[in-house]
C-alpha positions as MATLAB code, in Angstrom:
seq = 'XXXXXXXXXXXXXXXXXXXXXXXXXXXXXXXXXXXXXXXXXXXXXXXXXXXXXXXXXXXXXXXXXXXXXXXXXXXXXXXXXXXXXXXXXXXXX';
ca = [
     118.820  146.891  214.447;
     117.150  149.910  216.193;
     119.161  152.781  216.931;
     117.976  155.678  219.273;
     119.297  159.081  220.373;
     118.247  159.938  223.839;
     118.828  163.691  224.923;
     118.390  165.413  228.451;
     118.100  168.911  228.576;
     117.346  169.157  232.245;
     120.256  170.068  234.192;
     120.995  174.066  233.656;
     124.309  174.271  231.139;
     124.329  170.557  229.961;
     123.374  168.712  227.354;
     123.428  164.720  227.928;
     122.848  162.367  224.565;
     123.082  158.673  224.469;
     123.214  156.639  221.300;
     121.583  152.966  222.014;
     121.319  150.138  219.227;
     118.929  147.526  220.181;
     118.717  148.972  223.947;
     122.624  148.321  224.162;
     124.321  151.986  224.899;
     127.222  152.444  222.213;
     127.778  156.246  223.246;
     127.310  158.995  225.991;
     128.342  162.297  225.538;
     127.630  165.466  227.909;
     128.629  169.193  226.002;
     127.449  172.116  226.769;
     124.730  172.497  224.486;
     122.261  169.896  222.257;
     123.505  170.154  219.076;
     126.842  169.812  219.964;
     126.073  166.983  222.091;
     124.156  164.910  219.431;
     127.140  166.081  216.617;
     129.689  164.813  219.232;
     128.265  161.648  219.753;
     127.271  161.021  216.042;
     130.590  161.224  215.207;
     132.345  158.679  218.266;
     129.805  156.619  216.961;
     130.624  157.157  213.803;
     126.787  157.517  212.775;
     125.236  159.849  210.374;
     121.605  161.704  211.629;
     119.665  159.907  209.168;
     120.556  156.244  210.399;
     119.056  157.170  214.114;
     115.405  155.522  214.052;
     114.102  157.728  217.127;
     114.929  160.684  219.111;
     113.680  161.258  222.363;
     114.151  163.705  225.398;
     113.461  163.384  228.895;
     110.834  165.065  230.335;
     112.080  165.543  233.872;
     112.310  166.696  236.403;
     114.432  169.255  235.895;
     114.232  172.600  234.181;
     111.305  173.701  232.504;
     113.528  175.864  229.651;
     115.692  172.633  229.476;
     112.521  170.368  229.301;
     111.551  173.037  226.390;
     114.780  172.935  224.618;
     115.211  169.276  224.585;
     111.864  168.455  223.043;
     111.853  171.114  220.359;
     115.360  169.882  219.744;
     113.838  166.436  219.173;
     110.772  167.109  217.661;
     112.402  168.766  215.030;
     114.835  165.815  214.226;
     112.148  163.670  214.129;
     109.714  165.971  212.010;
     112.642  166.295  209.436;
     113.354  162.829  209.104;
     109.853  161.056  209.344;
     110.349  159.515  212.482;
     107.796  159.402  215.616;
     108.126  161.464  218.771;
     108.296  160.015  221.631;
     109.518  161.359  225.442;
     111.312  159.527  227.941;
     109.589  158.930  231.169;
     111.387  159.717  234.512;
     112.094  156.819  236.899;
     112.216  157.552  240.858;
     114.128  155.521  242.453;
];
């Protein structure tokens, strides 16, 4: 079972995470900054950081600091836990 933490960092003053296990969203949390996000929605999911597989951020569009923010924020997770980096793709509708 593959579990994934999804931030997005691009709307000014907001911090959006998503938990999904095997593409099925469990949580969705918006704060007012990253970290609290992903420790908010660790804990309704009642998750610890280390049993996330991946951690990704979206890339846009949006803010360029937010953009910034979200992928060091992820990066970091995934550089201190072994994982691989990945970003998420916008869609247009």
């Amino acid at each position: 079972m593959s579990k994934e933490l999804l931030l997005d960092t691009t709307v000014a003053k907001e911090a959006k995470v998503e938990i999904k296990e095997d593409g099925k969203v469990l949580v969705t949390i918006t704060k007012d900054s990253p970290l609290a996000a992903i420790e908010a929605a660790l804990k309704k999911a009642g998750l610890k950081l280390k049993e996330i597989d991946s951690f990704s951020a979206k890339v846009g569009p949006g803010s360029y600091t937010g953009i910034r923010v979200g992928l060091a924020v992820t990066h970091a997770l995934n550089f201190a836990l072994g994982r691989k980096a990945k970003a998420l793709e916008p869609k247009y509708q």
